[in-house]
Coordinates of C-alpha atoms and ligand atoms in Angstrom, one line a residue:
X1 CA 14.4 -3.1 -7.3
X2 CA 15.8 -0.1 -9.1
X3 CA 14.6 3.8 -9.0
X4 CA 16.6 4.9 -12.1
X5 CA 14.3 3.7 -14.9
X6 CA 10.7 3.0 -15.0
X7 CA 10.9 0.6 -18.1
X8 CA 13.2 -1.7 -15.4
X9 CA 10.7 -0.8 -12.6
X10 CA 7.6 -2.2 -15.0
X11 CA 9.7 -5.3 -16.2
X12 CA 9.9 -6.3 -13.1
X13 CA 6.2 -5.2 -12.0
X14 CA 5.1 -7.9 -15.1
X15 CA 7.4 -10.3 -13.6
X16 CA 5.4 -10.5 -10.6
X17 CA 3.8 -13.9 -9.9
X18 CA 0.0 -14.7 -10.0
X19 CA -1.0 -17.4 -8.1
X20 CA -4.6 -19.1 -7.9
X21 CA -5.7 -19.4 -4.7
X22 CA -8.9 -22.1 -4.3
X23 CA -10.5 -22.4 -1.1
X24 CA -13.8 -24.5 -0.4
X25 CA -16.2 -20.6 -0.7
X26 CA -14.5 -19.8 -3.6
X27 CA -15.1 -23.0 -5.6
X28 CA -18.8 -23.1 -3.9
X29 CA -19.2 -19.8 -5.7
X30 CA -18.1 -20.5 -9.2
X31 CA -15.7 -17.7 -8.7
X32 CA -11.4 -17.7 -9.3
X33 CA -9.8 -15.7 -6.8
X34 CA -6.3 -14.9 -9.2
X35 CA -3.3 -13.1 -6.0
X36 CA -0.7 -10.7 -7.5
X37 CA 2.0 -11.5 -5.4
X38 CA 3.1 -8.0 -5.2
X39 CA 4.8 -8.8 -1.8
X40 CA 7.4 -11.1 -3.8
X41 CA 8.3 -8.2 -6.1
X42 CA 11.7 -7.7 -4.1
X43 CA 13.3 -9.3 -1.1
X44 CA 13.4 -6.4 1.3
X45 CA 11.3 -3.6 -0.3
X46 CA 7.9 -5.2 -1.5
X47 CA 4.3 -4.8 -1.7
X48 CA 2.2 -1.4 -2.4
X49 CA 5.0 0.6 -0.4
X50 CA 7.8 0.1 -2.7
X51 CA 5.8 1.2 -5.8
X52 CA 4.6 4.2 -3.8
X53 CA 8.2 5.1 -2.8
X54 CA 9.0 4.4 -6.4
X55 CA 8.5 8.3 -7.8
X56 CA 8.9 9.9 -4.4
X57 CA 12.5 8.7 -4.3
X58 CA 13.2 9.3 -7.7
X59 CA 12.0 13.0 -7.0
X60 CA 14.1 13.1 -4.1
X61 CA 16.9 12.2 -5.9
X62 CA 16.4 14.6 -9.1
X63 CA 16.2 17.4 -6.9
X64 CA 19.5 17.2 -5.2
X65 CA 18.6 15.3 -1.9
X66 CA 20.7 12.9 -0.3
X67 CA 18.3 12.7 2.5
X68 CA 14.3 12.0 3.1
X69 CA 12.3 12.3 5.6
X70 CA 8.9 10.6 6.5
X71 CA 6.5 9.7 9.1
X72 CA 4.6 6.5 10.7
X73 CA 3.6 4.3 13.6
X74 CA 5.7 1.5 15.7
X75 CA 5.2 -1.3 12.9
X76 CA 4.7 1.2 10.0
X77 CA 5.2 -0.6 6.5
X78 CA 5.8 2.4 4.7
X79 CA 9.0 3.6 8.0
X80 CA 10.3 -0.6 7.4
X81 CA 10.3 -0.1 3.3
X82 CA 11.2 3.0 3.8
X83 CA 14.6 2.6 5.5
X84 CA 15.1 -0.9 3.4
X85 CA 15.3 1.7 0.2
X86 CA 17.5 4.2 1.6
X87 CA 19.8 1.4 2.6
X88 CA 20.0 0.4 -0.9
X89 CA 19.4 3.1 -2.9
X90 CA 22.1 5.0 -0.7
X91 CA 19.6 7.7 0.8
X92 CA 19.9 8.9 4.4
X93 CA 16.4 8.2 6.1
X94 CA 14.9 9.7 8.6
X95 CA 11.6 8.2 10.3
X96 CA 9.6 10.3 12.7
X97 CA 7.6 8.2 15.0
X98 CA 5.0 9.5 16.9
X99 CA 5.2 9.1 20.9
X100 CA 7.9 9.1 23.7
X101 CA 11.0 6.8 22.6
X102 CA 10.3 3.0 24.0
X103 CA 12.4 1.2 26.3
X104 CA 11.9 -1.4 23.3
X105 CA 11.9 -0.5 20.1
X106 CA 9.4 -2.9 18.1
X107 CA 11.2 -5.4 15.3
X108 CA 9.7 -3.3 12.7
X109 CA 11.8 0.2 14.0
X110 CA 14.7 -2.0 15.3
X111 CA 14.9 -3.1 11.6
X112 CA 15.1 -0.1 10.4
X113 CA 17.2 1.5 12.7
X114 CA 19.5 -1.2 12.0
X115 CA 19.2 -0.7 8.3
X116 CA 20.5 2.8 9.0
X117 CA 17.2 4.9 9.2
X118 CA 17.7 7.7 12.3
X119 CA 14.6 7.3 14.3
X120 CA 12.9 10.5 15.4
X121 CA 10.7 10.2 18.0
X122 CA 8.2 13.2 19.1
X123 CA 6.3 13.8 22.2
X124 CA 2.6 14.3 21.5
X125 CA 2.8 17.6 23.8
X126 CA 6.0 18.7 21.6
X127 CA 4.0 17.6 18.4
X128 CA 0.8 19.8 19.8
X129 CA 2.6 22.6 20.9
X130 CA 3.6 23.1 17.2
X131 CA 3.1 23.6 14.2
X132 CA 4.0 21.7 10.7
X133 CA 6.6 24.1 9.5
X134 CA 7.7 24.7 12.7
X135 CA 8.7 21.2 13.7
X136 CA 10.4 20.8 10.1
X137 CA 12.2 23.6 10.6
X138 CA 13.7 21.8 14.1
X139 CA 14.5 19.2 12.4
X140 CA 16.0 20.6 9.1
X141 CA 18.4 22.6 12.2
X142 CA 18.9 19.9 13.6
X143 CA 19.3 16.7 10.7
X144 CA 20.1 19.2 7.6
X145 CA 17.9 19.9 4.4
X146 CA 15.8 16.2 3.4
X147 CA 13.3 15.7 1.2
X148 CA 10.1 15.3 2.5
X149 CA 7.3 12.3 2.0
X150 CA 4.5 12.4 3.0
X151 CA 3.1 9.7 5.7
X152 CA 2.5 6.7 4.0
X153 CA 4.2 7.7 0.4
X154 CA 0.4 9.2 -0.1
X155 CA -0.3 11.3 -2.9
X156 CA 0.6 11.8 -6.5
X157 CA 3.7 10.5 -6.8
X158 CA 2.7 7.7 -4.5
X159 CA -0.4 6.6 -6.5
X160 CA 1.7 7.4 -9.6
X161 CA 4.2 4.4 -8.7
X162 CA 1.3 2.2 -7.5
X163 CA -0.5 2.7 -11.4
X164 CA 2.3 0.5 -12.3
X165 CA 0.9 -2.2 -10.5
X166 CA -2.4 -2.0 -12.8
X167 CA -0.6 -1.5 -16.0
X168 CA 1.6 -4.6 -15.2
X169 CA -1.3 -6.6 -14.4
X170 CA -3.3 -5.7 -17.7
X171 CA 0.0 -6.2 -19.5
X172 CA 0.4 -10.0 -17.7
X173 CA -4.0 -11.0 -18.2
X174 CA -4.8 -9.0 -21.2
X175 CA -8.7 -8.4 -20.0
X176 CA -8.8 -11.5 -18.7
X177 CA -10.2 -10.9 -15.1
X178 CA -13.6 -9.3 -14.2
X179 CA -12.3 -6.8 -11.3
X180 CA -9.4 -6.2 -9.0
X181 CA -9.3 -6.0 -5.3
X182 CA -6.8 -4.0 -2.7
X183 CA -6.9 -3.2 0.6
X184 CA -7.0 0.5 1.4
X185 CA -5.4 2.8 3.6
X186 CA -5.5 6.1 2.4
X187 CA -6.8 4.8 -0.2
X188 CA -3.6 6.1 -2.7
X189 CA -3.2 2.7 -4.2
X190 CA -6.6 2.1 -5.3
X191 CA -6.4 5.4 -6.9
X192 CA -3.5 4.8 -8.7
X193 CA -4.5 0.8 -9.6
X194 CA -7.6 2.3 -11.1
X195 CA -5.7 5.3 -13.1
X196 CA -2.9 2.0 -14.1
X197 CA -5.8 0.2 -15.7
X198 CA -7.1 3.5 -17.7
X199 CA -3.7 4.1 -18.6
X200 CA -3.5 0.4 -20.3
X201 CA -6.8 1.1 -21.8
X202 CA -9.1 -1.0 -19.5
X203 CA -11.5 1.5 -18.1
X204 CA -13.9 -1.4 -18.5
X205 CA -12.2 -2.9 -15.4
X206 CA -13.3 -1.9 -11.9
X207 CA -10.8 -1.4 -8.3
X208 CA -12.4 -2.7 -5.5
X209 CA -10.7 -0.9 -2.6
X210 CA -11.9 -2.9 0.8
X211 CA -11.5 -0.3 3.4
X212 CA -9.3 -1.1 6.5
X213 CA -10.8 1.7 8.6
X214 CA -13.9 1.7 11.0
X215 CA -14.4 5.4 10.2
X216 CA -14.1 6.4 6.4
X217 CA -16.1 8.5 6.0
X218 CA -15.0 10.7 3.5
X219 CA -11.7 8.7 2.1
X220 CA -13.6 8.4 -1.3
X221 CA -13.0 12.3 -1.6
X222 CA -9.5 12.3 -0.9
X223 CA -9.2 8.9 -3.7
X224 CA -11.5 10.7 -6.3
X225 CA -9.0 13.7 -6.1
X226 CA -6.0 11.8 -6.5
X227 CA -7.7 9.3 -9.5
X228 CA -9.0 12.6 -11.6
X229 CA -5.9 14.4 -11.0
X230 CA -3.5 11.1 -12.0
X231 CA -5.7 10.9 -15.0
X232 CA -5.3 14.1 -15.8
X233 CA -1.9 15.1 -15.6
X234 CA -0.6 11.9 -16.8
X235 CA -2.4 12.5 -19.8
X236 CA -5.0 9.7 -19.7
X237 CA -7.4 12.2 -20.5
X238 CA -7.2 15.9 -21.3
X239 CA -9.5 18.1 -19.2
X240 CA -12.3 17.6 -16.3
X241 CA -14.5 17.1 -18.9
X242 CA -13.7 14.6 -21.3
X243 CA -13.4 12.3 -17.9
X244 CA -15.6 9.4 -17.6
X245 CA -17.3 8.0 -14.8
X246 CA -14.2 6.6 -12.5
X247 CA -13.6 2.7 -12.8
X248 CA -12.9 2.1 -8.9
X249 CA -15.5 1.6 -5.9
X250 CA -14.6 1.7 -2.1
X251 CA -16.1 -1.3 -0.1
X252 CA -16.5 -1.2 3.3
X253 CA -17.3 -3.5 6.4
X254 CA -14.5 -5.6 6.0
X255 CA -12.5 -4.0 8.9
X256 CA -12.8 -6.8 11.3
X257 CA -12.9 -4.0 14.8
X258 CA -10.9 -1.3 12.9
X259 CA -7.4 -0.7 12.0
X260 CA -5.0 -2.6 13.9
X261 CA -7.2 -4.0 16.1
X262 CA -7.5 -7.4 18.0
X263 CA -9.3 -9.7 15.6
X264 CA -12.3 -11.3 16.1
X265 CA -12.6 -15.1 16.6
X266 CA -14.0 -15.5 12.9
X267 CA -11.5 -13.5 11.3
X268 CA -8.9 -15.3 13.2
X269 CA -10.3 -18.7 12.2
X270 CA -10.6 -17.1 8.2
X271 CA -6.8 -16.0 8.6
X272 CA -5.4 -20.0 9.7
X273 CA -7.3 -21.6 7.1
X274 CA -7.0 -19.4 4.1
X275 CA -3.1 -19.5 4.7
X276 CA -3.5 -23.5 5.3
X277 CA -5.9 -24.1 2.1
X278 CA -3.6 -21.6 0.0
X279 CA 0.1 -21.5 0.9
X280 CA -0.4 -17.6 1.0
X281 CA 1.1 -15.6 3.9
X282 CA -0.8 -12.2 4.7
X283 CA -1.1 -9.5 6.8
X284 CA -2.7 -8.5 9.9
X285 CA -3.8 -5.2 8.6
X286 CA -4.2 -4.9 5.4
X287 CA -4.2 -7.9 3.2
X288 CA -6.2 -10.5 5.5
X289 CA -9.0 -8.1 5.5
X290 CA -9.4 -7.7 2.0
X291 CA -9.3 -11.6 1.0
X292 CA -11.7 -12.0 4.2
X293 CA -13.7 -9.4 2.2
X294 CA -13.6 -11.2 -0.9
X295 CA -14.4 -14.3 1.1
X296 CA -17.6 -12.8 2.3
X297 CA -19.0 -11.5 -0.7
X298 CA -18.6 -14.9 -2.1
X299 CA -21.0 -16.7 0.5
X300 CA -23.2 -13.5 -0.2
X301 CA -23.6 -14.2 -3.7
X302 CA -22.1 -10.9 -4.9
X303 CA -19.6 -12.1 -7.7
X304 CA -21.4 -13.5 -10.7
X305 CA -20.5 -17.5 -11.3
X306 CA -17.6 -17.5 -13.3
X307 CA -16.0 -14.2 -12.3
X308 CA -12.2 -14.7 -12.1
X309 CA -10.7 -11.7 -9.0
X310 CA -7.7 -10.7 -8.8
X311 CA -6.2 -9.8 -4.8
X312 CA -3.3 -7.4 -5.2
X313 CA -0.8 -8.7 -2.5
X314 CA 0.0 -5.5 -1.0
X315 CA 2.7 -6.7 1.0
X316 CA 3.0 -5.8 4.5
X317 CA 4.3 -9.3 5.7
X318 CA 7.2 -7.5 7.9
X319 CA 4.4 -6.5 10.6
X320 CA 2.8 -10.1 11.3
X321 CA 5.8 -9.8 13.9
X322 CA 3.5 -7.1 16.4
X323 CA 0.8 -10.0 16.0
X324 CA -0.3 -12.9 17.3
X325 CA -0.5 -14.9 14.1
X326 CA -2.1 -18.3 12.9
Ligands
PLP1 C1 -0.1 0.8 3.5 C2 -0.7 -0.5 3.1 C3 -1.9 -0.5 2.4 C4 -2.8 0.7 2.2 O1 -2.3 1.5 1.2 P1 -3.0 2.9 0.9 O2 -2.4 3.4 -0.3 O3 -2.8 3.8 2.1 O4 -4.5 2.6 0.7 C5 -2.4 -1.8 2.0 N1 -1.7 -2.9 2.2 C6 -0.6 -2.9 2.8 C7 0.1 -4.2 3.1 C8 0.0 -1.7 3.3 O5 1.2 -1.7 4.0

């Protein structure tokens, strides 16, 4: 991966494979389900969180910093590629987890502790007891001036880097696909994959973001903000109004008990046989929910015969290690 030019960035963005993947419910339904193997973009730094740390990096480094800051949880994706890009990319990292310091660190932190991020761990009481600024003032005291990003590369410039990801995949089908699929977070990518596929002209195309959460409630405000203002001020179109109705849809009740939770029997069962039938490794989290999703709709008659679906491959492979996998 490189952070100095986006025309190298989107080479290697079209470069990404797309793999068929037939399984008995697909085939039943008439329907091609078409995987963007956006986890195989680079060794070490892949899926949705490299694109999102594409910008933020590259605005960390225009600015003067040397060092970053961001946040996450014990088997974070975004703390693991993260530390794999300062480690290349020669940035100091610095990963604040959440919660007392473990006897044993989890494989995701111990990797990137190892690949030089400086783990910061906070007390919930010490994270309580202040505020924002407060605590990055301790820590700009304490570690020196860093650029800050923001939990989970969310925002702008994260959805900014993921629009690559839809212009890459227009550039690689040419209109040839009825709709694409990701899992959501935050639901950054799937703004940005929606914006990607304006920005390459195919407003025609709908993102399907399958929710990951049991409670999301309002993420569609937060991803209609960051679409409309990704449209905007990269110049897809030129005010509020000349907008037209946004190409992306959340889906949700596909969380399978909620983010990060045990798995239900079913979903377990889904998870061993897709990756048998398929050859296709995925994620506890993210990407096993969203191809379960896909699944489902299938058996429920949702896509018309002959659709052909593409699955971005968000990536995310580093954390089956906290799981008990197929
Ligand atoms: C973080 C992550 C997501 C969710 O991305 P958002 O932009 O927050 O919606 C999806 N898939 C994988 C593998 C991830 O690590």
């Amino acid at each position: 991966m490189v952070i100095d030019s986006d025309d190298d960035f989107f080479k290697l963005a079209c470069a990404v494979p797309l793999q068929v993947a037939t399984t008995p419910v697909m085939s039943a339904a008439g329907v091609e389900l078409v995987v963007r193997r956006d986890d195989l973009i680079d060794v070490s730094l892949s899926g949705n969180k490299a694109y999102k740390l594409f910008y933020n990096l590259r605005a960390a480094r225009d600015a003067g910093y040397s060092r970053v800051l961001s946040f996450g949880g014990a088997y974070s994706n975004h703390l693991y590629a993260l530390a794999m890009a300062g480690a290349k990319f020669g940035f100091n990292t610095l990963g604040v987890v959440r919660g007392e310091r473990p006897k044993l660190l989890s494989p995701t932190l111990k990797d990137a502790q190892e690949a030089g991020m400086e783990l910061v761990f906070i007390s919930r009481e010490a994270y309580q007891s202040k505020s924002f600024n407060e605590l990055l003032i301790d820590w700009r005291n304490q570690y020196g001036d860093f650029y800050l990003i923001p939990e989970g590369g969310a925002g702008l410039l994260g959805a900014s880097g993921m629009s690559l990801s839809g212009r890459a995949l227009e550039e690689q089908l040419k209109g040839d696909y009825t709709s694409v699929c990701i899992a959501c977070g935050t639901g950054t990518s799937l703004a940005g994959l929606a914006a990607g596929l304006v920005a390459a002209g195919r407003h025609d195309k709908l993102a399907l973001g399958f929710s990951v959460l049991k409670g999301d409630g309002d993420l569609g405000t937060g991803i209609a903000e960051t679409y409309r203002q990704l449209c905007i001020t990269q110049g897809f179109y030129r005010s509020n109004e000349s907008l037209p109705a946004a190409n992306w849809r959340l889906i949700s009740g596909f969380h399978g008990g909620g983010y990060g939770k045990k798995h239900p029997p079913n979903l377990f069962a889904f998870w061993r046989s897709f990756e048998q039938e398929t050859g296709i490794p995925l994620d506890p989290v993210y990407t096993l929910k969203l191809i379960w999703g896909i699944h489902c709709l299938a058996q429920m008659g949702y896509w018309p015969r002959g659709s052909r679906i593409v699955a971005i491959h968000s990536g995310g492979l580093q954390g089956r290690r906290g799981f008990i996998c197929p």
